[in-house]
Amino acid sequence: MQKKIISFMEENHMVEEGECILAAVSGGADSLCLLLILLNLQERKGCRVCAVHVEHGIRGADSLQDAQFVEEFCKRQQVPCKIFHCQAPEYAKAHKMTLEEAARKLRYDFFDQAAEIFGADKIAVAHNQNDCAETMLFHLIRGTGLKGMCGILPVRGRIIRPLLCVERKEIEEYLEQKGQDFCLDKTNEGLDYSRNKIRRQVLPVLTEINDQTVAHMNQTSVMMMELTKLMEDLTREAEKKYVRQGKCGIYISSKVLKENIVIQKFLFHRILAETAGSSQDISRVHVKQIQELFQKQTGRKLYFPYGVTGERVYDEILLKKKEPDFSSMKEQNLKEEVLILPVEGILQIPGYGYEIRTRLLEKPFQKEEIPKKMYTKWVDYDKIKGIMQLRTSRENDFFVISADGRRKKLKKYFTDEKIPREERKEMLFLVDDVHIIWAIGRRISEDVKITEDTRRILEIQVCGGAVHE
């Protein structure tokens, strides 16, 4: 196995002679295996190895024992080691993150700090083939494209993953042969998190069907990486032919429609992300909107995340990063142009003087945690039908007002709540493909409320302007 890992590292150009490698060591089987492999490489390539351990303050005494175990192990191996202590639960609460998000953010921040302290060229983390398979499944069930099916990349910047060529069972067998004990993280045994369910319930069943499941999925991830690289090359070629930079923004020629539909999609996503300055909230929905905009008449506009507008201009589409003119959209009552709300991100509403922030929560919650605020709502994400849009009212809009599905027309709601006519035209509504989810600052539909059966929570928060809670 050791030869396989070192060969994999050489194939992916992970380490150059004389470099300093920082190993992220949790004390678990994977990270101890990684450190032992790197120590062997140290002798062969003249590399310098150091280590970092982050104690997240999550598991009490067990967590502190793991930190002590790593510190003592590194002393025996004569490996310089930096131990960091933090309180991930407090950080998560303060920054409105899930515990997983907070722990990861803190962990990688400390990795960067340790790399600076030791002068490390690379940071080695211990993801293996099982982790890659779990990531692929996680992306697949949430909805993904080619990049999501690439799983975990062997190299990303200065982060390297030498163990992505071996399965977890190979790692444990290797440590058993060495007579090396390791720490067990009991949080990995629970089923509170989606990843743990995939690890403990889904993958074992797939492996029963075919014991080569993990290996085959990793082979697929490599093919997806190769295919993604090919598509990126083809997209760059298409960009040279059909995209130009103008004074007002980026122009995409309608001649691109002669290209294969897949190349079109990759190109539209790429240019949208470049214009926006981020790809995080750019989805297939926005790509489809650009395709459809080519069929509209000159002058038609669409509004995308990060203040990007798309406009049909003769034989081209103009993309530019400019705050949408929401006042003119109010006059048109948003009958044609709507704003797509990202599942996780920020949508600016300058005409109203505020922004909407969304994030997905996948953790157990107590009923008393549900926000009781006018401008912060939790809804059951899995009960939302299709795309979430932000717009003003339309003729047949309705709320669901009871658990048995009874409806109330928006017109009646206006009347019952005694909302003045001039206010009705400017009220914003979050809707899906079927009905109103939330009248901003007022009620939400009964059928999207949080219940005991809720698995994923979408938190929607309106901030800024005249918003006060």
XYZ file of C-alpha atoms in Angstrom:
469
model
C 0.000 0.000 0.000
C 2.847 2.347 0.813
C 4.254 1.987 -2.713
C 0.795 2.600 -4.187
C 0.410 5.868 -2.257
C 3.883 7.170 -3.101
C 3.321 6.296 -6.766
C -0.036 8.131 -6.669
C 1.662 11.174 -5.159
C 4.263 11.179 -7.927
C 1.617 10.816 -10.659
C -0.192 13.875 -9.300
C 3.010 15.863 -8.644
C 2.083 16.383 -5.007
C 5.534 16.849 -3.501
C 8.795 18.204 -4.825
C 12.186 17.346 -3.382
C 13.083 19.381 -0.313
C 9.585 20.758 0.319
C 8.026 21.076 3.767
C 4.793 19.104 4.162
C 2.264 19.925 6.889
C 0.160 16.876 7.808
C -3.301 17.478 9.273
C -3.520 14.848 12.019
C -6.780 14.237 13.883
C -5.545 11.059 15.565
C -7.868 8.832 13.539
C -6.738 5.922 11.379
C -6.585 7.915 8.144
C -4.468 10.780 9.450
C -2.016 8.527 11.321
C -1.552 6.461 8.172
C -0.921 9.681 6.247
C 1.720 10.839 8.726
C 3.528 7.484 8.661
C 3.580 7.508 4.839
C 4.942 11.055 4.788
C 7.665 10.143 7.275
C 8.742 7.350 4.922
C 8.709 9.844 2.040
C 10.795 12.215 4.141
C 13.662 9.736 4.095
C 13.348 9.103 0.351
C 12.834 12.632 -0.970
C 14.538 14.749 1.654
C 11.256 16.412 2.557
C 10.533 18.022 5.896
C 7.370 16.843 7.702
C 5.446 18.698 10.411
C 1.951 18.280 11.831
C -1.101 20.222 12.976
C -4.024 19.112 15.148
C -7.232 21.076 15.748
C -9.273 20.354 18.883
C -12.727 21.734 18.103
C -14.176 21.793 21.628
C -17.047 19.526 20.570
C -16.490 16.203 22.378
C -15.288 17.326 25.789
C -12.714 15.058 27.460
C -12.559 12.703 24.456
C -11.524 15.598 22.229
C -8.777 16.663 24.647
C -7.510 13.077 24.876
C -7.215 12.939 21.076
C -5.130 16.135 21.115
C -2.845 14.625 23.767
C -2.570 11.377 21.775
C -1.460 13.277 18.653
C 1.001 15.412 20.603
C 2.644 12.369 22.224
C 2.712 10.421 18.939
C 4.463 13.307 17.181
C 6.995 13.590 20.010
C 7.872 9.904 19.641
C 8.243 10.318 15.888
C 10.182 13.579 16.353
C 7.679 15.483 14.227
C 7.163 19.196 15.019
C 3.502 19.615 15.889
C 1.207 22.561 16.542
C -1.995 21.981 18.560
C -4.865 24.471 18.242
C -7.866 24.620 20.577
C -11.145 26.344 19.672
C -14.879 26.321 20.428
C -16.618 25.359 17.187
C -20.149 25.320 18.733
C -19.788 28.928 19.912
C -18.304 29.974 16.579
C -21.178 28.289 14.712
C -23.759 30.112 16.796
C -22.031 33.498 16.473
C -21.648 33.204 12.695
C -24.977 31.460 12.036
C -23.356 28.318 10.628
C -23.998 24.629 11.081
C -21.535 22.935 13.431
C -19.992 21.085 10.472
C -19.480 24.335 8.534
C -17.953 26.089 11.522
C -15.601 23.220 12.365
C -14.376 23.015 8.775
C -13.851 26.769 8.524
C -11.868 26.880 11.773
C -9.909 23.767 10.857
C -8.662 25.096 7.530
C -7.927 28.534 9.007
C -5.682 26.838 11.579
C -4.061 24.731 8.842
C -3.082 27.973 7.094
C -1.735 29.425 10.344
C 0.350 26.317 11.023
C 1.654 26.343 7.450
C 2.903 29.901 8.014
C 4.500 28.959 11.347
C 6.385 25.981 9.881
C 6.994 27.485 6.436
C 5.119 24.578 4.828
C 4.834 24.358 1.043
C 1.966 21.844 1.059
C -0.834 20.850 3.446
C -1.629 17.122 3.385
C -5.094 15.978 4.453
C -6.195 12.366 4.863
C -9.245 11.939 2.612
C -9.429 8.425 1.166
C -11.491 6.664 -1.529
C -14.418 6.107 0.829
C -14.545 9.852 1.514
C -14.568 10.485 -2.225
C -17.434 8.014 -2.776
C -19.423 9.582 0.080
C -18.882 13.051 -1.401
C -20.060 11.891 -4.830
C -23.249 10.450 -3.333
C -23.789 13.568 -1.228
C -23.493 15.789 -4.304
C -25.666 13.474 -6.382
C -28.630 13.463 -4.008
C -28.479 17.261 -3.602
C -28.240 17.845 -7.347
C -24.946 18.320 -9.162
C -23.160 18.633 -12.471
C -19.914 17.155 -13.759
C -17.749 18.913 -11.177
C -19.759 17.491 -8.304
C -19.256 13.982 -9.651
C -15.486 14.526 -9.611
C -15.744 13.896 -5.863
C -12.600 15.067 -4.068
C -9.660 16.374 -6.078
C -6.191 14.928 -5.349
C -4.647 18.428 -5.498
C -6.308 21.796 -4.908
C -3.881 24.668 -4.601
C -1.417 23.666 -1.902
C -3.814 21.092 -0.408
C -2.774 17.524 -1.293
C -4.608 14.257 -0.614
C -2.155 11.336 -0.869
C -4.629 8.691 0.394
C -7.186 9.122 -2.409
C -5.812 5.997 -4.058
C -6.701 3.652 -1.152
C -9.857 2.556 0.662
C -10.486 2.860 4.375
C -10.186 -0.898 4.887
C -6.667 -0.848 3.358
C -5.666 1.924 5.762
C -6.913 0.009 8.800
C -5.134 -3.168 7.630
C -1.914 -1.174 7.189
C -2.090 0.178 10.757
C -2.904 -3.269 12.116
C 0.217 -4.666 10.441
C 2.241 -1.859 11.989
C 0.670 -2.490 15.406
C -0.357 1.176 15.495
C -3.433 2.153 17.533
C -5.511 5.240 16.714
C -8.335 7.384 18.068
C -12.044 6.806 17.371
C -14.355 9.779 16.888
C -17.718 8.759 18.355
C -19.530 11.535 16.449
C -18.895 9.515 13.280
C -21.043 6.711 14.702
C -24.239 8.792 15.005
C -26.801 9.381 12.266
C -27.488 13.075 12.912
C -25.567 14.237 9.856
C -26.242 13.374 6.197
C -22.643 12.281 5.652
C -22.809 9.814 8.529
C -25.998 8.303 7.096
C -24.280 7.839 3.739
C -21.202 6.361 5.437
C -23.000 4.002 7.805
C -26.208 3.132 5.961
C -25.961 3.801 2.212
C -22.412 2.771 1.237
C -22.516 -0.519 3.202
C -25.649 -1.570 1.299
C -24.055 -0.662 -2.034
C -20.944 -2.603 -1.035
C -23.094 -5.652 -0.272
C -24.356 -5.495 -3.841
C -20.818 -5.134 -5.207
C -17.724 -5.199 -3.017
C -15.923 -3.035 -5.596
C -18.418 -0.176 -5.215
C -15.959 2.292 -3.705
C -13.237 1.463 -6.231
C -15.662 1.775 -9.156
C -17.004 5.098 -7.907
C -13.468 6.443 -7.636
C -12.749 5.269 -11.191
C -15.824 7.203 -12.262
C -14.617 10.284 -10.383
C -11.332 10.159 -12.325
C -13.251 9.899 -15.614
C -15.401 12.841 -14.538
C -12.253 14.876 -13.830
C -10.917 14.051 -17.300
C -14.261 14.897 -18.897
C -14.492 18.143 -16.935
C -11.005 19.108 -18.126
C -12.036 18.387 -21.735
C -15.219 20.462 -21.382
C -13.256 23.337 -19.859
C -10.860 23.282 -22.831
C -13.753 23.222 -25.326
C -15.486 26.004 -23.417
C -12.398 28.190 -23.602
C -12.291 27.655 -27.374
C -15.982 28.580 -27.656
C -15.380 31.658 -25.527
C -12.745 32.907 -27.975
C -15.218 32.551 -30.861
C -18.482 33.805 -29.372
C -17.695 36.097 -26.430
C -16.342 39.621 -26.521
C -15.650 42.279 -23.917
C -17.397 45.580 -24.654
C -17.614 48.949 -22.926
C -20.894 48.045 -21.239
C -20.066 44.464 -20.294
C -19.626 41.008 -21.810
C -21.408 40.135 -25.049
C -22.320 36.585 -26.122
C -23.078 36.116 -29.821
C -26.207 34.216 -30.880
C -23.918 32.209 -33.204
C -23.053 30.142 -30.122
C -26.398 28.381 -30.630
C -24.763 26.422 -33.476
C -22.546 24.682 -30.915
C -23.384 21.467 -29.073
C -25.915 22.171 -26.304
C -23.485 20.925 -23.622
C -20.805 23.402 -24.710
C -23.433 26.152 -24.652
C -24.343 25.305 -21.048
C -20.727 25.227 -19.910
C -20.034 28.540 -21.651
C -23.095 30.322 -20.225
C -22.267 29.112 -16.716
C -18.644 30.182 -17.087
C -19.453 33.697 -18.360
C -22.177 34.212 -15.759
C -19.781 33.203 -12.975
C -17.024 35.444 -14.359
C -19.395 38.407 -14.569
C -20.768 37.752 -11.082
C -17.343 37.218 -9.550
C -18.466 33.915 -8.018
C -19.915 30.600 -9.204
C -21.432 29.653 -5.851
C -25.031 30.668 -6.602
C -24.980 30.220 -10.386
C -27.128 27.184 -11.188
C -28.580 25.353 -14.170
C -31.697 27.495 -13.760
C -29.726 30.616 -14.665
C -28.052 28.842 -17.582
C -31.468 27.864 -18.923
C -32.642 31.464 -18.580
C -29.790 32.673 -20.804
C -30.675 30.046 -23.412
C -34.291 31.239 -23.349
C -33.248 34.900 -23.504
C -31.803 34.255 -26.979
C -35.385 33.545 -28.106
C -36.739 36.864 -26.750
C -36.960 40.201 -28.502
C -34.336 42.945 -28.196
C -34.532 44.846 -24.928
C -35.736 41.978 -22.767
C -33.863 41.652 -19.456
C -33.198 39.068 -16.781
C -31.749 39.507 -13.304
C -29.236 37.093 -11.813
C -27.435 36.720 -8.460
C -24.722 39.213 -7.448
C -26.423 42.099 -9.286
C -25.796 40.662 -12.780
C -28.239 41.639 -15.514
C -28.687 39.929 -18.870
C -30.166 41.829 -21.807
C -31.011 40.762 -25.357
C -29.228 43.237 -27.662
C -29.890 42.452 -31.343
C -27.850 39.299 -32.139
C -26.152 39.171 -28.754
C -26.798 38.945 -25.047
C -25.159 41.565 -22.857
C -24.149 40.503 -19.349
C -23.071 43.170 -16.901
C -22.717 43.445 -13.173
C -25.099 46.185 -12.258
C -27.620 46.434 -9.471
C -31.073 45.626 -10.905
C -33.432 48.572 -11.318
C -36.136 47.242 -9.045
C -38.205 50.418 -9.294
C -38.836 49.824 -13.001
C -39.515 46.176 -12.255
C -42.176 47.246 -9.757
C -43.920 49.235 -12.471
C -44.041 46.148 -14.690
C -45.316 44.150 -11.707
C -42.570 41.569 -12.393
C -44.865 39.746 -14.824
C -41.954 38.785 -17.034
C -38.791 39.422 -15.004
C -38.280 37.770 -11.660
C -35.350 37.252 -9.318
C -34.187 33.711 -8.642
C -33.437 33.116 -4.970
C -30.313 30.975 -4.418
C -30.535 28.083 -1.958
C -27.390 29.267 -0.200
C -26.231 32.814 -0.850
C -27.171 36.485 -0.941
C -29.604 38.271 -3.254
C -29.433 42.077 -3.385
C -32.732 44.030 -3.599
C -31.423 47.618 -3.919
C -34.734 49.189 -4.931
C -36.142 48.080 -1.576
C -32.951 48.831 0.331
C -32.295 45.313 1.601
C -30.858 41.913 0.755
C -32.028 38.341 1.279
C -29.660 35.767 2.754
C -30.313 32.046 2.587
C -28.611 28.964 3.985
C -29.446 25.292 4.262
C -29.402 23.645 7.689
C -29.106 19.877 8.048
C -28.929 19.289 11.769
C -31.287 18.282 14.558
C -33.227 21.198 16.031
C -35.531 21.920 18.912
C -38.980 23.394 18.302
C -38.134 26.439 20.416
C -35.248 27.243 18.023
C -37.635 28.106 15.163
C -37.351 31.893 14.631
C -40.440 33.894 15.551
C -39.414 36.984 13.635
C -41.012 38.970 10.835
C -37.926 38.937 8.635
C -36.313 35.589 9.445
C -38.127 32.388 8.539
C -37.389 28.667 8.553
C -39.170 26.561 5.934
C -39.053 22.858 5.070
C -36.745 22.823 2.057
C -37.933 19.433 0.793
C -41.527 20.721 0.505
C -40.599 23.505 -1.910
C -41.708 22.693 -5.462
C -39.227 23.734 -8.125
C -37.466 27.096 -8.375
C -37.750 29.796 -5.705
C -38.509 33.208 -7.172
C -38.937 36.688 -5.737
C -41.634 38.835 -7.348
C -44.748 40.907 -6.756
C -48.292 39.520 -6.750
C -50.101 37.785 -9.611
C -53.727 37.045 -10.363
C -54.015 33.454 -9.088
C -51.562 33.556 -6.168
C -52.599 31.734 -3.003
C -51.399 30.570 0.422
C -51.944 27.141 1.970
C -53.539 28.022 5.318
C -54.022 24.668 7.040
C -52.395 21.263 7.457
C -55.123 19.639 5.340
C -54.196 21.822 2.355
C -56.955 24.463 2.437
C -56.099 27.529 0.380
C -56.679 31.251 0.608
C -56.481 33.485 -2.453
C -54.038 36.361 -2.116
C -56.827 38.847 -2.886
C -58.782 37.611 0.136
C -55.637 37.704 2.265
C -55.144 41.379 1.303
C -58.717 42.130 2.297
C -58.636 40.137 5.559
C -55.390 41.791 6.629
C -56.651 45.252 5.589
C -53.556 45.915 3.473
C -53.905 49.238 1.565
C -54.073 48.979 -2.226
C -50.935 51.076 -2.763
C -48.949 48.688 -0.523
C -50.219 45.579 -2.316
C -48.481 46.552 -5.568
C -45.077 46.820 -3.873
C -45.253 43.809 -1.568
C -42.709 41.124 -2.399
C -43.468 37.402 -2.327
C -41.218 34.380 -2.269
C -42.885 31.748 -4.461
C -42.134 28.317 -5.869
C -43.577 26.736 -9.022
C -46.937 26.219 -7.304
C -47.776 28.910 -4.760
C -46.637 31.567 -2.300
C -44.049 30.394 0.227
C -43.719 33.663 2.152
C -45.155 37.163 1.982
C -41.981 39.019 2.973
C -42.361 40.435 6.471
C -45.685 38.631 6.966
C -46.981 35.035 6.928
C -45.651 31.833 5.342
C -47.702 29.031 3.834
C -48.738 26.319 6.277
C -47.477 23.454 4.112
C -43.813 24.572 4.235
C -43.640 24.999 8.005
C -41.129 22.997 10.052
C -42.399 19.702 11.496
C -40.895 16.755 13.365
C -40.377 15.053 9.984
C -38.360 17.939 8.527
C -34.903 16.837 7.348
C -33.540 20.017 5.747
C -34.309 23.573 6.827
C -34.003 26.578 4.549
C -33.337 29.713 6.573
C -34.380 32.916 4.791
C -33.326 36.223 6.327
C -34.101 39.726 5.077
C -31.497 42.281 6.147
C -30.838 46.016 5.834
C -32.931 49.005 4.832
C -36.065 49.482 6.914
C -35.984 45.918 8.199
C -36.039 45.729 12.001
C -36.658 42.643 14.136
